[in-house]
PDB file of C-alpha atoms in Angstrom:
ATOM      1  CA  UNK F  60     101.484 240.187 126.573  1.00 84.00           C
ATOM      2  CA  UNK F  61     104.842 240.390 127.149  1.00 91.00           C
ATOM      3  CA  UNK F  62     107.238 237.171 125.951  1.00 94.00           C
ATOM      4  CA  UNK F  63     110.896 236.395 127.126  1.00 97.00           C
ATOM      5  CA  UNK F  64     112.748 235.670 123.323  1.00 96.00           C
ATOM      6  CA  UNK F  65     115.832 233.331 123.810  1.00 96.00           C
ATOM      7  CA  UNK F  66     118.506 232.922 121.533  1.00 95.00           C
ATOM      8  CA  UNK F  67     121.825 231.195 121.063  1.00 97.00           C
ATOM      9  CA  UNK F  68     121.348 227.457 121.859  1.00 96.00           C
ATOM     10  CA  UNK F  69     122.656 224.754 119.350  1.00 97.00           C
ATOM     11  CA  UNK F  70     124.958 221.454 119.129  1.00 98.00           C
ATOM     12  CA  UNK F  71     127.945 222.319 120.235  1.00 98.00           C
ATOM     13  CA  UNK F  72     131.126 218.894 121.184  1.00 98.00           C
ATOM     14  CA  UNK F  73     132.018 218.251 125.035  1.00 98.00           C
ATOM     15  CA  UNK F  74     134.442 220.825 125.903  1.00 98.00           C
ATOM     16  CA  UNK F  75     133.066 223.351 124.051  1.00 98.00           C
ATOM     17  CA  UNK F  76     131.105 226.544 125.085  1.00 98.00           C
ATOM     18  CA  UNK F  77     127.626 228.036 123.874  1.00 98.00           C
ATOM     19  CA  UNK F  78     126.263 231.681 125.562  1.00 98.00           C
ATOM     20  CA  UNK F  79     122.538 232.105 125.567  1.00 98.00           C
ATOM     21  CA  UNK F  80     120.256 234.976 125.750  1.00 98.00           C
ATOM     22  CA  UNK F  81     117.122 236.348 127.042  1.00 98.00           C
ATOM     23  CA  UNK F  82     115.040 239.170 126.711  1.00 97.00           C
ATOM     24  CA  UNK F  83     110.982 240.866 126.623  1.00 96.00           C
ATOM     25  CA  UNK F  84     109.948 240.945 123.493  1.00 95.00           C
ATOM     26  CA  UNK F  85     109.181 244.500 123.930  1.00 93.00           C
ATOM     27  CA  UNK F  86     109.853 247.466 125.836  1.00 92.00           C
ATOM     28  CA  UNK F  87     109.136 246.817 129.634  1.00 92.00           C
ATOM     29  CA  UNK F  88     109.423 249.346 132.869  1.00 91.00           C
ATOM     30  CA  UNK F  89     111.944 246.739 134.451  1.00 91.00           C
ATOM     31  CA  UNK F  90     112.934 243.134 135.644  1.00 95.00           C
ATOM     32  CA  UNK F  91     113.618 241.795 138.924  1.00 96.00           C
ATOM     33  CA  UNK F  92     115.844 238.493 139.460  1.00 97.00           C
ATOM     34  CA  UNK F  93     116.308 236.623 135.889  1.00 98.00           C
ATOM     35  CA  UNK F  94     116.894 232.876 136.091  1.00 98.00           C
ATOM     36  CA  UNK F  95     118.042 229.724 133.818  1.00 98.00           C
ATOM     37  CA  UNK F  96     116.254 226.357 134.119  1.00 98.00           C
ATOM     38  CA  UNK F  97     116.747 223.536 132.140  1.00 98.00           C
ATOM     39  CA  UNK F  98     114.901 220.105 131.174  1.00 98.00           C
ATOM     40  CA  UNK F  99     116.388 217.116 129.989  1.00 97.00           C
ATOM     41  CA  UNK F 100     114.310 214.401 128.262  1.00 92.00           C
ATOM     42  CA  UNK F 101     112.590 212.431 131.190  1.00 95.00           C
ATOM     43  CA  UNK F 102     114.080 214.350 133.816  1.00 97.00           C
ATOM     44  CA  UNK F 103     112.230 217.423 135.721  1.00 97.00           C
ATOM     45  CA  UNK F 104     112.901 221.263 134.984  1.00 98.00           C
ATOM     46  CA  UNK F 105     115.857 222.253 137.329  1.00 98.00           C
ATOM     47  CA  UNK F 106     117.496 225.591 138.309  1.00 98.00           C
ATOM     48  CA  UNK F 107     120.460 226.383 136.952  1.00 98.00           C
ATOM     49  CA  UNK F 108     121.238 229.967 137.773  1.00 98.00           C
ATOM     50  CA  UNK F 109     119.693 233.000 139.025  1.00 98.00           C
ATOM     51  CA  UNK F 110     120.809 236.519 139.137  1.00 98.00           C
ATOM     52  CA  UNK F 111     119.109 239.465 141.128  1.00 97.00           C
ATOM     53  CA  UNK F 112     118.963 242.856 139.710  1.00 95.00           C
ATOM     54  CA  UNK F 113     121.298 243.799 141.632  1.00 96.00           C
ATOM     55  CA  UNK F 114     123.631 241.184 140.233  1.00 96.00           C
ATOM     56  CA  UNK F 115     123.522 238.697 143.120  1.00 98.00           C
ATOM     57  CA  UNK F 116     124.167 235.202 141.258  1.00 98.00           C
ATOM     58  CA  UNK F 117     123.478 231.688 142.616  1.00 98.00           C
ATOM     59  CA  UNK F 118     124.044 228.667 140.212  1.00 98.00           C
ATOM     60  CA  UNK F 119     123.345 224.902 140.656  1.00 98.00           C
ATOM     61  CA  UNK F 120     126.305 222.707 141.951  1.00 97.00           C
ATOM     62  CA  UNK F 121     126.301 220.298 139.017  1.00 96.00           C
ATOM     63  CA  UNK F 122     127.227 223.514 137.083  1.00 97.00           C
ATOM     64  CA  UNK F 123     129.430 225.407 139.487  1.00 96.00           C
ATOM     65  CA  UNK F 124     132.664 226.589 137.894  1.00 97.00           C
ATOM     66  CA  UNK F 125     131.219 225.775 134.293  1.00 98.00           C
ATOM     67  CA  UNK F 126     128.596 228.333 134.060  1.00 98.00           C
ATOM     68  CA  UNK F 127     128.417 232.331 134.565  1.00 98.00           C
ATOM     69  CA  UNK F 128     124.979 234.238 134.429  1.00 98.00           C
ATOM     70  CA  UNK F 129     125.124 238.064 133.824  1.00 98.00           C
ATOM     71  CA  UNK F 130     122.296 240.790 133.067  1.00 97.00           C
ATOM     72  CA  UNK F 131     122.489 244.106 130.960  1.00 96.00           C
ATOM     73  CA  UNK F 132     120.132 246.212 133.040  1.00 95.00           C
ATOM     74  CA  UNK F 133     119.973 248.858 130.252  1.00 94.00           C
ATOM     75  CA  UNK F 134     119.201 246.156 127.869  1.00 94.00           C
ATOM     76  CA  UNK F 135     116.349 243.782 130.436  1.00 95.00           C
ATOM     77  CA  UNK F 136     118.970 240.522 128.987  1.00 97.00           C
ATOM     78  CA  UNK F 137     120.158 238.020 130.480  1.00 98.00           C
ATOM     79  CA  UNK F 138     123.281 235.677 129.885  1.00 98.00           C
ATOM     80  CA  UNK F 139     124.046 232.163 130.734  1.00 98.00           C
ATOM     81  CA  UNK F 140     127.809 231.579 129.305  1.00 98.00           C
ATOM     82  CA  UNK F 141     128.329 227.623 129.319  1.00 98.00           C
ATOM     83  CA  UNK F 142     132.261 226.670 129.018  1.00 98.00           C
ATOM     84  CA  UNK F 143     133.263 223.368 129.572  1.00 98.00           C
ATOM     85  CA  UNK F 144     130.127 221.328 128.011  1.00 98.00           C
ATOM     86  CA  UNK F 145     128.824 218.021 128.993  1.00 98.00           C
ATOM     87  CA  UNK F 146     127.176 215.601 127.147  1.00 97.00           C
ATOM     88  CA  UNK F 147     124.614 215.860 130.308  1.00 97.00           C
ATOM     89  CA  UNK F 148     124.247 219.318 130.102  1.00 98.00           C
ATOM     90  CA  UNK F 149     122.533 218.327 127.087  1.00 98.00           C
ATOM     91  CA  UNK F 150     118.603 219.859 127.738  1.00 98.00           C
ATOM     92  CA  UNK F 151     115.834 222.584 126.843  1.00 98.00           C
ATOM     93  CA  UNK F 152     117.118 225.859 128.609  1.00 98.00           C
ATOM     94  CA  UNK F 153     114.622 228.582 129.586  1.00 98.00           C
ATOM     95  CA  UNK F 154     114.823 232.138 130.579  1.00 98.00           C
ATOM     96  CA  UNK F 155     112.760 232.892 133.570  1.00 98.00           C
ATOM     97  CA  UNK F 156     111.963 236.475 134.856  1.00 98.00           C
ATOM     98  CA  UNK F 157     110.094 238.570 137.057  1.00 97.00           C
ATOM     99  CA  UNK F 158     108.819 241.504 135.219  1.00 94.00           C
ATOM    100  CA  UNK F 159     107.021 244.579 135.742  1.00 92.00           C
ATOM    101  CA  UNK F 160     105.713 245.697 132.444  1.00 91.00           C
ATOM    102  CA  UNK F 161     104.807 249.001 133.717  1.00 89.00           C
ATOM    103  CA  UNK F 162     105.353 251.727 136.517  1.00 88.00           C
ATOM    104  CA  UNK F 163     101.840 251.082 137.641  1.00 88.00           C
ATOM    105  CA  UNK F 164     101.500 246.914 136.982  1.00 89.00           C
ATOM    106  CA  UNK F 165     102.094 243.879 139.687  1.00 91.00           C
ATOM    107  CA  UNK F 166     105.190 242.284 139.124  1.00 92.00           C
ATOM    108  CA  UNK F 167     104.706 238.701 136.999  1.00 95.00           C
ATOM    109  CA  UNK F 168     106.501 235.766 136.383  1.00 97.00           C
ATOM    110  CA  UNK F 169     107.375 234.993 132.876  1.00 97.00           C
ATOM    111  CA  UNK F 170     109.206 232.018 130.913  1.00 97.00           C
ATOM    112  CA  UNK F 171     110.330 231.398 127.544  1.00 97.00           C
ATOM    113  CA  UNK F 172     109.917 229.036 125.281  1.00 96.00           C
ATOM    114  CA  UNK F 173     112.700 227.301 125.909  1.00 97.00           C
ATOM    115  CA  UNK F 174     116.319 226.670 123.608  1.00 97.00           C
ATOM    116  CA  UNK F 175     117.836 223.387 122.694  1.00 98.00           C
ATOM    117  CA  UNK F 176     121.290 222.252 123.604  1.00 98.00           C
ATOM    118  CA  UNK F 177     122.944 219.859 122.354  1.00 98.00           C
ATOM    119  CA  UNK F 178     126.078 218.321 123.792  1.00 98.00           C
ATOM    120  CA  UNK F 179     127.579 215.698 121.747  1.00 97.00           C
ATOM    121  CA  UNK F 180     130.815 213.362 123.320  1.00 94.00           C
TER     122      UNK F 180
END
């Protein structure tokens, strides 16, 4: 079973900037569109970026001009950069990601287990 690992989450002061990854936990025959969510205490799991493989990106307007999402194809990762931190950005992130684990398998939706930030004011 494949897992999407995520890495680089954290407390970080308004203002300041945290980059998160994602990736299979193993080796993988490729990945469609890759996608950030996030869930704040109480509140429902939102969208917060996507990016096709073909590098198409589309990002949530409470985070528009804040955020970037990028891929390394070679690598199956995706990026969310986060610059310009809000207290209300504070939430679990997760990595999202269609995923064909083979040449010969469907294509399935993944998520990961989710990363904590932390934005303090």
């Amino acid at each position: 079973q494949v897992q999407l690992v995520e890495s680089g989450g954290g407390l970080v002061q308004a203002g300041g900037s945290l980059r998160l990854s994602c990736a299979p936990s193993r080796s993988i025959f490729s990945v469609n569109t890759m996608s950030w969510y996030r869930q704040a205490p109480g509140k429902q799991r939102e969208l917060v970026a996507t990016i096709t493989r073909r590098g198409t990106e589309t990002y949530a307007d409470s985070i528009k001009g804040r955020f970037t999402v990028s891929r390394d194809n070679a690598k199956n990762t995706v990026y969310l950069q986060m610059n310009s931190l809000k207290p209300e950005d504070t939430a679990v992130y997760y990595c999202n990601a269609d995923i064909f684990e083979s040449s010969s398998a469907w294509l399935r939706n993944y998520w990961g287990q989710g990363t904590q930030v932390t934005v303090s004011s």
